[in-house]
Tab-separated table of C-alpha atoms in Angstrom:
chain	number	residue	atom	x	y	z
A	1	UNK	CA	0.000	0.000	0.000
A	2	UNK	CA	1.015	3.377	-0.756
A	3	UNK	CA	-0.409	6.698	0.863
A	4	UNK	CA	-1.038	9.993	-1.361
A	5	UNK	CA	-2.383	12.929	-1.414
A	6	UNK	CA	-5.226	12.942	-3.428
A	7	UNK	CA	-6.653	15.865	-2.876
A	8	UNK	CA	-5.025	18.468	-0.649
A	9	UNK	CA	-6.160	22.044	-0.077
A	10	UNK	CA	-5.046	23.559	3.344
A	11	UNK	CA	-4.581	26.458	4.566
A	12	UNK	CA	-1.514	28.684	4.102
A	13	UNK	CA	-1.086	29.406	7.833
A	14	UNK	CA	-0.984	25.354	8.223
A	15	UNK	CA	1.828	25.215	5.710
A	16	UNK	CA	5.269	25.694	8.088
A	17	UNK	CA	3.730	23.118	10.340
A	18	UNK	CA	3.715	20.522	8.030
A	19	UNK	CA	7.099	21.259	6.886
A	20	UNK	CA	8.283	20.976	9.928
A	21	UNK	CA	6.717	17.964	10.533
A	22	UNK	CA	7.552	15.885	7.044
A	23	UNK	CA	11.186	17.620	7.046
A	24	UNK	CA	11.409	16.429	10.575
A	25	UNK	CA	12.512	20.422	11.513
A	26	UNK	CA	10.755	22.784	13.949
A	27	UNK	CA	8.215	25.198	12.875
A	28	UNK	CA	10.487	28.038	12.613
A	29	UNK	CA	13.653	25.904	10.743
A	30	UNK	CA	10.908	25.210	8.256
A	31	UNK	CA	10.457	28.763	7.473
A	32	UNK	CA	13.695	29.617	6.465
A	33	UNK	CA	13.750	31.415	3.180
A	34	UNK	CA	13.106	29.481	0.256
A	35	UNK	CA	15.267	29.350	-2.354
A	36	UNK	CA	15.020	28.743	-6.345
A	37	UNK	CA	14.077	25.772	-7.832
A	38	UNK	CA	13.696	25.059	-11.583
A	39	UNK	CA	12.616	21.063	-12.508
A	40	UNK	CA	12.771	19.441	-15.850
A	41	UNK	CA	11.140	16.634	-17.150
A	42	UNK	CA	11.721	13.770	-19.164
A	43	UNK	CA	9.471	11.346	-20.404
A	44	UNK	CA	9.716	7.533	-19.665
A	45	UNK	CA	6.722	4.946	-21.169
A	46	UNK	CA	3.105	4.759	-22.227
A	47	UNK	CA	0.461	2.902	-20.650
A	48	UNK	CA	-1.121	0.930	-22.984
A	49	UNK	CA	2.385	0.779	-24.926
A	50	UNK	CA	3.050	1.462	-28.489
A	51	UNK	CA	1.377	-1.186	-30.260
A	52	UNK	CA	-0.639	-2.364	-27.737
A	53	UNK	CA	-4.035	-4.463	-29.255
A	54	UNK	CA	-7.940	-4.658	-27.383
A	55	UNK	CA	-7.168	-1.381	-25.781
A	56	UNK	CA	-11.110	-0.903	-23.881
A	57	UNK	CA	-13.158	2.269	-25.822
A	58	UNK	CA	-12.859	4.172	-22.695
A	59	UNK	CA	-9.346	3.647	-21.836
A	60	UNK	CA	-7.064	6.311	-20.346
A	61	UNK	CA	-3.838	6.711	-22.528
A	62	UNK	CA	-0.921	7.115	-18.947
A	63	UNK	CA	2.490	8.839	-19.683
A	64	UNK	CA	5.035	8.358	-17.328
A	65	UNK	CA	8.450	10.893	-16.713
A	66	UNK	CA	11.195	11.252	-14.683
A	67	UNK	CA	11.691	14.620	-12.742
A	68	UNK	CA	15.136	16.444	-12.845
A	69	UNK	CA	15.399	19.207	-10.570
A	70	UNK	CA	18.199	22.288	-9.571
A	71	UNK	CA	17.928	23.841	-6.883
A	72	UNK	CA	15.951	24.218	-3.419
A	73	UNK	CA	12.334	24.681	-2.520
A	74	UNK	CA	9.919	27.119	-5.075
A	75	UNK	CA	7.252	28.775	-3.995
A	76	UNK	CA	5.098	28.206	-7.299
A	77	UNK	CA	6.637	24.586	-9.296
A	78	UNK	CA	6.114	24.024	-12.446
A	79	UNK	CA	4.618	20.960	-13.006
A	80	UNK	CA	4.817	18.285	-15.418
A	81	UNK	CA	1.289	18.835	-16.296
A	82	UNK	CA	2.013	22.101	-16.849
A	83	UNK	CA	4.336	21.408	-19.731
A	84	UNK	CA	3.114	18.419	-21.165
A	85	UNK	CA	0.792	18.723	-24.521
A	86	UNK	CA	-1.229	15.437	-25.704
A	87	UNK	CA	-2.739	14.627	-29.228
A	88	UNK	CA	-4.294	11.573	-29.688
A	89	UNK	CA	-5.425	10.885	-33.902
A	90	UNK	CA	-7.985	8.955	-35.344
A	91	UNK	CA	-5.634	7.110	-38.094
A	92	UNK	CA	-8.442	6.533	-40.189
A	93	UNK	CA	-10.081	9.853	-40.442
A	94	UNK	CA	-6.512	12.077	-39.831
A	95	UNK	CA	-8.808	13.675	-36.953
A	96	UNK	CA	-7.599	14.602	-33.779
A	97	UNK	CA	-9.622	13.093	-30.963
A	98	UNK	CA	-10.774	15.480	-28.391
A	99	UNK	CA	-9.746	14.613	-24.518
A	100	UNK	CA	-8.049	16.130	-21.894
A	101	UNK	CA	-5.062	15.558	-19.449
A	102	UNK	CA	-5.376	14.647	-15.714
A	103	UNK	CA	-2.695	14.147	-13.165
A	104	UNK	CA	-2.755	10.562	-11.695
A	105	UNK	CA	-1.527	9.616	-8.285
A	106	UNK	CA	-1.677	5.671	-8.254
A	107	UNK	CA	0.510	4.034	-9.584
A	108	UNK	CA	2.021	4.060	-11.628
A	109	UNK	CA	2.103	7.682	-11.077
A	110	UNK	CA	1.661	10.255	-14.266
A	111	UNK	CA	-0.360	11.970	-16.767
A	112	UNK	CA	-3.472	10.387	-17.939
A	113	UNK	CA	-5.096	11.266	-21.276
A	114	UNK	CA	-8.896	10.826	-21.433
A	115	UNK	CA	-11.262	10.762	-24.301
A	116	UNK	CA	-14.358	12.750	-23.705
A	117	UNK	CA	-16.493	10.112	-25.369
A	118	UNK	CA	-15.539	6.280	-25.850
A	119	UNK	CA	-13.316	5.489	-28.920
A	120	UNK	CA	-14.775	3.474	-31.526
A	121	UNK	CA	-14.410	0.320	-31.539
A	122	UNK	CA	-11.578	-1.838	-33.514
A	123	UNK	CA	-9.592	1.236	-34.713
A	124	UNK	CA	-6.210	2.367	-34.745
A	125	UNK	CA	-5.118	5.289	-32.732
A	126	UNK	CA	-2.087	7.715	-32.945
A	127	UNK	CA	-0.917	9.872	-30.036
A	128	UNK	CA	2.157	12.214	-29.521
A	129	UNK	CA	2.983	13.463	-26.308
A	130	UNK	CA	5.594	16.184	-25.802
A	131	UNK	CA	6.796	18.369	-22.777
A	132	UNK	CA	6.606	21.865	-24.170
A	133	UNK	CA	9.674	23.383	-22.253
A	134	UNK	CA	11.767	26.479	-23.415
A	135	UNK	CA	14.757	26.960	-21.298
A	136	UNK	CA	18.168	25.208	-21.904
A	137	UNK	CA	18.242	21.985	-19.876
A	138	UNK	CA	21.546	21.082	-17.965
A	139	UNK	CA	23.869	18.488	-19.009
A	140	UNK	CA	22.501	16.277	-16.378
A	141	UNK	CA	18.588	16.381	-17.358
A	142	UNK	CA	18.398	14.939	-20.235
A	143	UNK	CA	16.149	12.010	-21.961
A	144	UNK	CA	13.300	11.944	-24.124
A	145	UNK	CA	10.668	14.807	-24.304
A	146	UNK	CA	8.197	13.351	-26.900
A	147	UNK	CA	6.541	9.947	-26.964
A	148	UNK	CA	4.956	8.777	-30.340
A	149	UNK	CA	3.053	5.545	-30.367
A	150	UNK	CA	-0.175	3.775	-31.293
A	151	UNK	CA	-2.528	1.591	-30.371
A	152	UNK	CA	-5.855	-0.891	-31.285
A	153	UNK	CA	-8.860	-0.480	-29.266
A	154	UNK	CA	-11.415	-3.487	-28.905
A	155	UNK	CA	-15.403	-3.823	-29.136
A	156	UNK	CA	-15.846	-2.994	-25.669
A	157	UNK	CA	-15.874	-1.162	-23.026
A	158	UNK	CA	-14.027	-1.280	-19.601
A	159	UNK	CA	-16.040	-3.883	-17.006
A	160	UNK	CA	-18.087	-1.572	-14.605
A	161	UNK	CA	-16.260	-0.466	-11.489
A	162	UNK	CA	-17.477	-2.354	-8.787
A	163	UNK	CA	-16.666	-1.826	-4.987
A	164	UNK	CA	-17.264	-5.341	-2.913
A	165	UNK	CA	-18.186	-4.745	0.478
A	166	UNK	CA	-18.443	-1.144	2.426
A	167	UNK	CA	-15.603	0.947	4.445
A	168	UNK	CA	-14.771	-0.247	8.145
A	169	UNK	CA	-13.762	2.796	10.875
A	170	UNK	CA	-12.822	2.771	14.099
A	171	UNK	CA	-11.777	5.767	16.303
A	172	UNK	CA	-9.682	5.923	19.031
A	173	UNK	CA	-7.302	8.433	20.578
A	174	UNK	CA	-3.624	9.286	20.642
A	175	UNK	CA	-1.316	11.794	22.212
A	176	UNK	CA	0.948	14.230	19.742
A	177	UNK	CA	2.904	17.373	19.930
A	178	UNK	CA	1.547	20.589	20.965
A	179	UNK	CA	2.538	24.105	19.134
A	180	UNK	CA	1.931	27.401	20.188
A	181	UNK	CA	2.473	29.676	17.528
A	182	UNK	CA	0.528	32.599	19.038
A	183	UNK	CA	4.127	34.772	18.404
A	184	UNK	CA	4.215	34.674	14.966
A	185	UNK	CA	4.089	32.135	11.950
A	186	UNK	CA	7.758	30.916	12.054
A	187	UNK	CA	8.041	31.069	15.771
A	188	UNK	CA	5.831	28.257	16.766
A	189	UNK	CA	7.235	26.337	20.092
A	190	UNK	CA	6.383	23.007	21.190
A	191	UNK	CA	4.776	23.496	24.243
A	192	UNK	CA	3.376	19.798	25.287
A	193	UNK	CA	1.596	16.969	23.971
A	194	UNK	CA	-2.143	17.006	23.827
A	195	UNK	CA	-4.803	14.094	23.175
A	196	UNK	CA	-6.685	13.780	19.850
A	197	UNK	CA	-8.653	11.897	17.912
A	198	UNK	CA	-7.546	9.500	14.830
A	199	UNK	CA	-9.432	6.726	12.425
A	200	UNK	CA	-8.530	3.641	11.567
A	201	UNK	CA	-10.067	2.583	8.293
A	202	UNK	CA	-10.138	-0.654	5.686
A	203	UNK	CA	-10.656	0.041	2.140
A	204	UNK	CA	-13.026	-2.631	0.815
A	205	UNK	CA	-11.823	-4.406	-2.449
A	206	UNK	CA	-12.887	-3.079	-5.735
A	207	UNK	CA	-12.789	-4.583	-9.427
A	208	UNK	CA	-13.334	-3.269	-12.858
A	209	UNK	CA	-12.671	-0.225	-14.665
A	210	UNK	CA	-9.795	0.515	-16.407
A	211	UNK	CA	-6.982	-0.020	-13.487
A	212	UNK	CA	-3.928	0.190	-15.150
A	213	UNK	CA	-2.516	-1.431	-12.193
A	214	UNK	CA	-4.185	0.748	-9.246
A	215	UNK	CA	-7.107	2.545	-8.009
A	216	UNK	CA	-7.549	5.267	-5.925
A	217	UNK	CA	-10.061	5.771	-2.508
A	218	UNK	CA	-11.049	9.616	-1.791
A	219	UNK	CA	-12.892	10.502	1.175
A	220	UNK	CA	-14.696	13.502	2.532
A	221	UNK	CA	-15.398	14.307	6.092
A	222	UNK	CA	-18.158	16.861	7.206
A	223	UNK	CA	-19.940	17.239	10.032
A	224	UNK	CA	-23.945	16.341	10.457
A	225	UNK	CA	-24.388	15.432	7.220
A	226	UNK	CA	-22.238	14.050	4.568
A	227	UNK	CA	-20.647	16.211	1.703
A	228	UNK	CA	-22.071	16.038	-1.732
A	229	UNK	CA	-19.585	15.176	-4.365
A	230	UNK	CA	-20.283	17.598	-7.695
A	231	UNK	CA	-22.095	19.578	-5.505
A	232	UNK	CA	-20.752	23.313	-5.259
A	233	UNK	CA	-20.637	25.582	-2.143
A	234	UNK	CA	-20.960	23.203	0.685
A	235	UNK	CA	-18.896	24.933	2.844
A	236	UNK	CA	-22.036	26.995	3.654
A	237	UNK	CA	-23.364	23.927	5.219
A	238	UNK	CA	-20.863	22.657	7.376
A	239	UNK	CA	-18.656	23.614	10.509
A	240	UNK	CA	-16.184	20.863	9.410
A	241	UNK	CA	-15.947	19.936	5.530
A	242	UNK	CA	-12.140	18.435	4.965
A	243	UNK	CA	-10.688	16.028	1.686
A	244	UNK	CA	-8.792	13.724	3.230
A	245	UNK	CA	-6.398	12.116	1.007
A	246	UNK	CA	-6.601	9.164	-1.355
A	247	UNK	CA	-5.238	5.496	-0.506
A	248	UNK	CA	-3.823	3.535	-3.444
A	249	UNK	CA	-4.638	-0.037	-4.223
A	250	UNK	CA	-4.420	-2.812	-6.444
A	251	UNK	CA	-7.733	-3.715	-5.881
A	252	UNK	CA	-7.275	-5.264	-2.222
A	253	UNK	CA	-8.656	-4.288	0.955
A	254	UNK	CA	-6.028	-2.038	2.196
A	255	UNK	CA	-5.365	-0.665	5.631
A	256	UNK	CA	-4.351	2.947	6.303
A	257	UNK	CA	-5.105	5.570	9.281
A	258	UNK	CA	-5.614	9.248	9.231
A	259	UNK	CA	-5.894	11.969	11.874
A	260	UNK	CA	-9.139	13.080	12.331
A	261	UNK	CA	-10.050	17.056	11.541
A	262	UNK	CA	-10.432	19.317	14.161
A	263	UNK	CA	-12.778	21.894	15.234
A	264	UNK	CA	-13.092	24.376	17.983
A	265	UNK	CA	-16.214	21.949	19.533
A	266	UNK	CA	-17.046	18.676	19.420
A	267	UNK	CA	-18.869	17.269	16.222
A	268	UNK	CA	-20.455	13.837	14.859
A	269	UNK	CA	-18.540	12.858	11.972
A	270	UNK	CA	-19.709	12.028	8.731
A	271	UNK	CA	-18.098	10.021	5.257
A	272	UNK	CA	-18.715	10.250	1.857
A	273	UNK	CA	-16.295	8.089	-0.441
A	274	UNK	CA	-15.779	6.723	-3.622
A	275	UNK	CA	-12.943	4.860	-5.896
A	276	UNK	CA	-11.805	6.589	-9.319
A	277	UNK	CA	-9.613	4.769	-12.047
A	278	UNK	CA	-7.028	6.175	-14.178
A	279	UNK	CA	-9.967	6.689	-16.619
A	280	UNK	CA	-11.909	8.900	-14.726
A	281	UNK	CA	-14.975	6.105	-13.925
A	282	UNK	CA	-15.643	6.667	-10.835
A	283	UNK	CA	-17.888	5.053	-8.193
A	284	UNK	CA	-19.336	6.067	-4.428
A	285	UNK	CA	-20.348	3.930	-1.483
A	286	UNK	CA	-22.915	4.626	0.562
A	287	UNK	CA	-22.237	7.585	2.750
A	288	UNK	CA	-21.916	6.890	6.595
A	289	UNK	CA	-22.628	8.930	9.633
A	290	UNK	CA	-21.394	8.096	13.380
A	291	UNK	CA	-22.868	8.709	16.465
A	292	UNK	CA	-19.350	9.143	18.081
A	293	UNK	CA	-18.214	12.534	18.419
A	294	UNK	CA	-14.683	14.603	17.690
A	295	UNK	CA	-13.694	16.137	20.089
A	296	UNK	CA	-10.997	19.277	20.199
A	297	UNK	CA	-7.784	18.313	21.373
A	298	UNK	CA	-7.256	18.202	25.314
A	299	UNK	CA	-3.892	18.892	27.050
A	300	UNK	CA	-1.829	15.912	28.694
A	301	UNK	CA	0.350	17.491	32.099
A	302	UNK	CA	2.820	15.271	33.809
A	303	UNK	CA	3.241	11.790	33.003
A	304	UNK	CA	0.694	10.358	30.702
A	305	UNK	CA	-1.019	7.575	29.834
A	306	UNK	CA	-2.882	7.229	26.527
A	307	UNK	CA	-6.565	6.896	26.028
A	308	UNK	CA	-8.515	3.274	25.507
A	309	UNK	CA	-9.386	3.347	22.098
A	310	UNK	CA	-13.316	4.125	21.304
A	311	UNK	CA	-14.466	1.639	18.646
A	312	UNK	CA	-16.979	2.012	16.462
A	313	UNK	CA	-17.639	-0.162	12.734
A	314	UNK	CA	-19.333	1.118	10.104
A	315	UNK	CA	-18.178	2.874	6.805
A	316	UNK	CA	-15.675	5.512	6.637
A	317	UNK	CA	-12.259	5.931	5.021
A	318	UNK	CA	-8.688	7.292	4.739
A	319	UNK	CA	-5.290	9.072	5.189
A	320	UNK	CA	-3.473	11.934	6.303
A	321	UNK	CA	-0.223	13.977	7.532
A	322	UNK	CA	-0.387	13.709	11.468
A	323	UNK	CA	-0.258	17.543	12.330
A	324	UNK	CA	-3.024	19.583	11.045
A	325	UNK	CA	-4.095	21.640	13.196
A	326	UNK	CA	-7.101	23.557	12.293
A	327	UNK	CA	-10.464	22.588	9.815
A	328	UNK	CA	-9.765	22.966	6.481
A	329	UNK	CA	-12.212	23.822	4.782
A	330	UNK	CA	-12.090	23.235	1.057
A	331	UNK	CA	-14.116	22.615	-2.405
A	332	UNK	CA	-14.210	19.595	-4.987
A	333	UNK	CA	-14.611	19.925	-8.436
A	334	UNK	CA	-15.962	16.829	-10.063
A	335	UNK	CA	-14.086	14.076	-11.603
A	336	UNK	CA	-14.467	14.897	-15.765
């Protein structure tokens, strides 16, 4: 199993915290000023490959690259999807086939090329994809920047994406650092540790779709009621509305355990989830709301001992960094 962000919007006062925490730095090492970074990219292979045969009408076309980079921390990275330009051609008719690019986070990891209506059936298709970047590279970063290739799709579709079984949860407490960063953003102290609450979660198994090897769980946590996914403006309904991050699998029930978000009073958590594929198919499981409540952190003096944990089954879901502090509160657009 490996843990990624799926999703991750946060907020910007959150951001030396985490640093601190992944880079294993305090708050205010982590705010040190940030240097320049350029990164270049290289492309590596095709998912299907060139020449690849039964390819399913609704198939994502992955490209995978390597990542060459100079220099330190940037405040705004460029991305590989930012530079990378994809053209997939109907060889029969000369026409281009209209799609667009989404980043993937499974594995393997990369830039997936979606039609926006299924291919047709038992034809041969083209594509060209090539990393549109200016600047001179260094000696060091070099490699392929275009992939030409082409492939034969089938009569059918991908099988429908199926998820067997539902999500298990259980909460239960932990103890973990405690900041005070009341005297300014890159001054934050450690001042204790402090009880919370985290999840422990099983992702049921799932089959079908077009997997290309993995599939990825996202998960939504809100407060009441559960979040609405293609649904706009939901922050207006909720004290707590968070994307937690997605777990990768190869179809497996997979284990993974996530900190649970916080809020300035206690709350009865609710999950929405659903699994995507490379190709954008995309499927939700019935939404599940606990009787349990969050509660804010409490402080731990003296010697301490940490809480039993406080079960509870039903179906819920996923990962995250272990220091987040505050609710995020963020917005989803829908998966094209």
């Amino acid at each position: 199993m490996r843990l990624k962000p799926f999703l991750f919007v946060a907020s910007l006062l959150q951001l030396p915290l985490v640093l601190a925490v992944s880079l294993h730095a305090s708050p205010s090492e982590a705010c040190e000023p940030l240097g320049i970074q350029r990164s270049y990219y290289t492309l590596t292979e095709s998912f299907p490959a060139d020449g690849a045969s039964n390819v399913p009408l609704d198939a994502a076309v992955l490209f995978t690259s390597q990542t060459w980079t100079l220099g330190t921390l940037a405040t705004v990275p460029i991305t590989v999807h930012d530079v990378l330009s994809v053209t997939v051609t109907d060889s029969d008719t000369g026409e281009p086939v209209p799609g667009r690019v989404h980043s993937w986070s499974g594995y393997p990891a990369g830039e997936a090329w979606r039609p926006d209506a299924p291919l047709l059936p038992n034809r041969r298709y083209t594509f060209v994809a090539a990393l549109q970047q200016s600047e001179s590279r260094p000696d060091w970063a070099q490699g392929p920047t275009e992939l030409r290739g082409s492939f034969t799709t089938g009569a059918q579709l991908s099988p429908p994406l199926e998820l067997l079984g539902g999500l298990d949860v259980a909460l239960e407490s932990f103890e973990k650092d405690k900041f005070d960063c009341s005297s300014g953003l890159c001054s934050c102290e450690r001042i204790g540790r402090e009880v919370s609450t985290r999840a422990r979660v099983r992702v049921p198994s799932v089959q079908g779709g077009s997997a290309l090897g993995s599939y990825e769980f996202e998960l939504w946590v809100a407060d009441n009621t559960p979040y609405r996914f293609g649904e706009p403006n939901q922050q207006l309904e909720h004290k707590v509305l968070w994307g937690v991050w997605g777990v990768e699998t190869s179809g497996e029930p997979t284990d993974s355990t996530f900190e649970m978000p916080q809020h300035d009073a206690n709350y009865t958590p609710c999950f929405s989830w659903r699994v995507i594929d490379p190709a954008g198919n995309a499927r939700e499981g019935e939404p599940v709301c606990l009787k349990e409540e969050v509660e804010p952190p409490s402080s731990v003096f003296g010697c301490s001992v940490a809480q039993d944990a406080r079960g509870s089954r039903g179906t819920a879901f996923l990962v995250l960094l272990g220091a987040m502090l505050t609710v995020w509160r963020v917005r989803r657009q829908p998966v094209a």
